[in-house]
XYZ file of C-alpha atoms in Angstrom:
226
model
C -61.971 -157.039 128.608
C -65.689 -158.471 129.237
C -66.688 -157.791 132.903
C -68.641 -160.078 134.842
C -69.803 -157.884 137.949
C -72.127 -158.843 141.699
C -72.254 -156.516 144.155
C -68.576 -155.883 145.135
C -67.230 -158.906 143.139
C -65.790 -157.867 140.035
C -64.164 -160.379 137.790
C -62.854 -159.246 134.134
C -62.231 -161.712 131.234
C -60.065 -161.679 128.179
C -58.944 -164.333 126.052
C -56.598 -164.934 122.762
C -54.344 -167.469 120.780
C -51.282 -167.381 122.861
C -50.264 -166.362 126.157
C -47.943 -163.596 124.544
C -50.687 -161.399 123.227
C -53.216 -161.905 125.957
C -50.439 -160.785 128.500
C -49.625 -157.621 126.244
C -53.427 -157.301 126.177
C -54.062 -157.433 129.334
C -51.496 -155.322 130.778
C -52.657 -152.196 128.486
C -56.132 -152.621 130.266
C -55.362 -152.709 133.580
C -52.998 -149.757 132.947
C -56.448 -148.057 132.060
C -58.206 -149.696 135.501
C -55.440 -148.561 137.326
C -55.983 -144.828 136.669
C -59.893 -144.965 136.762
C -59.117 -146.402 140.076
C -56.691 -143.783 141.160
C -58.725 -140.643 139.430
C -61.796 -141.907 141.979
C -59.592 -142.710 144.766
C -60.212 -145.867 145.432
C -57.417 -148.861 146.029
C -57.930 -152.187 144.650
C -56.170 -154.693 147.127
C -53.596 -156.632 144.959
C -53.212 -159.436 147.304
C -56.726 -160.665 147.147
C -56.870 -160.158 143.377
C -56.176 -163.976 141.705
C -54.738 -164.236 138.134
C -56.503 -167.457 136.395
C -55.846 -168.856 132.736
C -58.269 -171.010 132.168
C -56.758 -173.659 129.634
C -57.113 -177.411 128.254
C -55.453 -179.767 130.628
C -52.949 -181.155 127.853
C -51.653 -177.553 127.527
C -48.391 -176.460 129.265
C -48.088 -173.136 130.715
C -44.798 -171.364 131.820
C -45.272 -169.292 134.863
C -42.727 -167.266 134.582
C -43.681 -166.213 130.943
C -46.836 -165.061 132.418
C -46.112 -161.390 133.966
C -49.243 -159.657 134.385
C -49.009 -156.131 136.675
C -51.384 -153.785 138.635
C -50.256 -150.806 139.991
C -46.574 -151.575 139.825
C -47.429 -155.435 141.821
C -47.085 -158.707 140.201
C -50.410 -160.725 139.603
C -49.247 -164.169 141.256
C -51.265 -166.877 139.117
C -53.358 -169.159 140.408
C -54.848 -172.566 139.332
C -57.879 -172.032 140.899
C -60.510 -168.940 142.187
C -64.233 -168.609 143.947
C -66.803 -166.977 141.783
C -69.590 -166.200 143.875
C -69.453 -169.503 146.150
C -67.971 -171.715 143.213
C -64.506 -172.916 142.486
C -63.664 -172.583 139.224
C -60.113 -174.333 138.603
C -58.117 -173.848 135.226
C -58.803 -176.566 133.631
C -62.920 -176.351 134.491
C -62.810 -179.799 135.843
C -65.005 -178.855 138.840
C -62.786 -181.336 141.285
C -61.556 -178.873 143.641
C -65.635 -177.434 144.079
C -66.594 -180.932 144.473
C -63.956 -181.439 147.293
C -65.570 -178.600 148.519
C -68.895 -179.448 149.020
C -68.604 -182.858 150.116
C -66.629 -181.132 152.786
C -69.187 -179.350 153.929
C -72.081 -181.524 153.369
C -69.981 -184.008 155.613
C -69.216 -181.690 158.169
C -73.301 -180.548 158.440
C -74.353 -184.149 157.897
C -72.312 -184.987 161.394
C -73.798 -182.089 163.172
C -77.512 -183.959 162.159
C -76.030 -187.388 164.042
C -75.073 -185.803 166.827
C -78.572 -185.089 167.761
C -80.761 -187.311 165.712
C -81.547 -189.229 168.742
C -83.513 -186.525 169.999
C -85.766 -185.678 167.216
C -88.133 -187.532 165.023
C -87.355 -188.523 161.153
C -89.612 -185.500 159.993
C -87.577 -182.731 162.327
C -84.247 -184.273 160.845
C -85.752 -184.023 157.105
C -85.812 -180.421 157.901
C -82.289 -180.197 159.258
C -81.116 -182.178 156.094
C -83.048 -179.478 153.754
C -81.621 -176.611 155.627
C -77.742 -178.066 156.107
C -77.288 -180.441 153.258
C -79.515 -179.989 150.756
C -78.542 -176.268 149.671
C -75.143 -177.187 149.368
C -76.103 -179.963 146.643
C -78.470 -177.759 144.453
C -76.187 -174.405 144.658
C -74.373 -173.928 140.780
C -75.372 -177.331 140.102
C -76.423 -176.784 136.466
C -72.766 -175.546 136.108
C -70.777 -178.461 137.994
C -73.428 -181.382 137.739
C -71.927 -182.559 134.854
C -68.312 -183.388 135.995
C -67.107 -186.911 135.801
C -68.618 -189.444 138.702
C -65.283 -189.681 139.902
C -65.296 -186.412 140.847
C -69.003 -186.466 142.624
C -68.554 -189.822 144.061
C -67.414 -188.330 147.548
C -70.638 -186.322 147.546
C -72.916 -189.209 146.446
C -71.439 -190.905 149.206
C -72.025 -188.559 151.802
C -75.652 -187.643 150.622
C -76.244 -191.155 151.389
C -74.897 -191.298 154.607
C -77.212 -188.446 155.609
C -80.008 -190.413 154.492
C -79.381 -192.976 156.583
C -79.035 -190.713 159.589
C -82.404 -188.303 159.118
C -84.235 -191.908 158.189
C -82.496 -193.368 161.537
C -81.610 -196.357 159.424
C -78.569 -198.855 159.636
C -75.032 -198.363 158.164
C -75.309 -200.039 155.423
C -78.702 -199.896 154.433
C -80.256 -199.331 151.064
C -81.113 -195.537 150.878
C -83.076 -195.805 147.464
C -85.887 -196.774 148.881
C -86.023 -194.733 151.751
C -85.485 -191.283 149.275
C -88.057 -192.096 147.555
C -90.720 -192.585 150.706
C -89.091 -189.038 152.148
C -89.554 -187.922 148.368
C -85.495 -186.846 148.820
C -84.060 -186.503 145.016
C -80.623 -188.112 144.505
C -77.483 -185.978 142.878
C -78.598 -187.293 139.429
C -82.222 -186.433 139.746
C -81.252 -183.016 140.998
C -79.004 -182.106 138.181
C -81.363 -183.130 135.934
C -84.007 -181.039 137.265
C -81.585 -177.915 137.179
C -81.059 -178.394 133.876
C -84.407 -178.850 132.692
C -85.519 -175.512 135.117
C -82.806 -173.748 133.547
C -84.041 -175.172 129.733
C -87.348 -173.981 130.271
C -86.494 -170.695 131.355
C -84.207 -169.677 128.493
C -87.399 -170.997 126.273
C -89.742 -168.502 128.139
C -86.978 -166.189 128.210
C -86.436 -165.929 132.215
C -83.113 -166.620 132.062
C -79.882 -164.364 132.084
C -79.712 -162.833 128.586
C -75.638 -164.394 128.054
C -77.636 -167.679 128.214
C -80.855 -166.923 126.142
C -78.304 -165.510 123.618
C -76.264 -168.610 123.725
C -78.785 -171.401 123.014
C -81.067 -171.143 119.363
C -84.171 -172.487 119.717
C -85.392 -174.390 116.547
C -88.783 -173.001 114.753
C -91.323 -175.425 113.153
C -89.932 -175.503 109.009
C -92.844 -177.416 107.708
C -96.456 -177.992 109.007
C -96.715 -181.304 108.587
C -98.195 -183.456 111.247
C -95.192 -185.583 112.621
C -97.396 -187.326 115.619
């Protein structure tokens, strides 16, 4: 098993060919977690524990050929867990975190219109970078690139709150008015995550799983290529 580990959240990964041998696999660890648990008395509380198998959409899984056990309880498998604030679903599609954000960017964006007739533009800019705004840049680099289908709800919504912090009509154009608040939209933001993230596996700042995952091309030649 590889162990991914924050605080108290603890999340252990194993993977394989078939859904046979991971099982068997699987089992014999948690057999061994089970009685480090137990020899340190401590209880891990099956109930909250989720049982993910992350595969390709196309693929077909059984259920009931999946019997995975901890501490004599079944492991009920789910299509879909939180890591740390993000939903990861089985298939990685990101549609279930996006539901969840626009959720509650939409939910924070109506708090801002219930009041935006009592403070100016500038005190609702504030509101929309403390309420909205975090909820847009958080794991981005990870679920920016899902399909637009999937982010269209949140697109949607992050232009509705422009139109309320700006004070401007239903259906006005809110291209203009991000770039005189100097707001970024979903696009830009991704973008920039990426390219932060880029630069710091190049100067080395980033998590060493990602530094160790991207090679960085060296200079082969010295000739001057303008």
């Amino acid at each position: 098993l590889k162990t991914v580990m924050f605080a108290d959240d603890s999340n252990l990964l194993i993977r394989g060919k078939n859904i046979n041998s991971v099982c068997t696999a699987l089992n014999t660890e948690l057999e061994q977690i089970d009685d480090f648990f137990k020899a340190n008395k401590l209880k891990l509380n099956t109930k909250k524990t989720k049982l993910v198998c992350f595969r390709k959409k196309s693929q077909k899984l059984d259920e009931n050929s999946v019997n995975i056990f901890l501490d004599g309880d079944r492991l009920d498998l789910s299509e879909e867990a939180s890591f740390l604030g993000v939903t990861m679903d089985c298939h990685l599609l990101w549609d279930k975190h996006c539901i969840k954000v626009a959720n509650t960017i939409s939910r924070n964006n109506g708090i801002i219109n219930r009041i935006k007739k009592r403070l100016p533009p500038t005190s609702l800019k504030i509101l929309y970078s403390s309420l909205v705004l975090p909820h847009l840049q958080y794991g981005l680099a990870a679920w920016g690139g899902c399909s637009n289908q999937s982010k269209k709800r949140i697109i949607n919504i992050q232009k509705r709150a422009i139109r309320t912090i700006s004070k401007s009509y239903i259906i006005s154009h809110t291209e203009p008015r991000m770039k005189q608040m100097g707001i970024l939209r979903l696009d830009e933001l991704y973008s920039q995550q990426c390219a932060t993230l880029v630069h710091d596996i190049i100067k080395n700042r980033a998590p060493s799983a990602l530094c160790n995952f991207v090679t960085l091309e060296t200079e082969s030649n010295a000739r001057n290529l303008r």
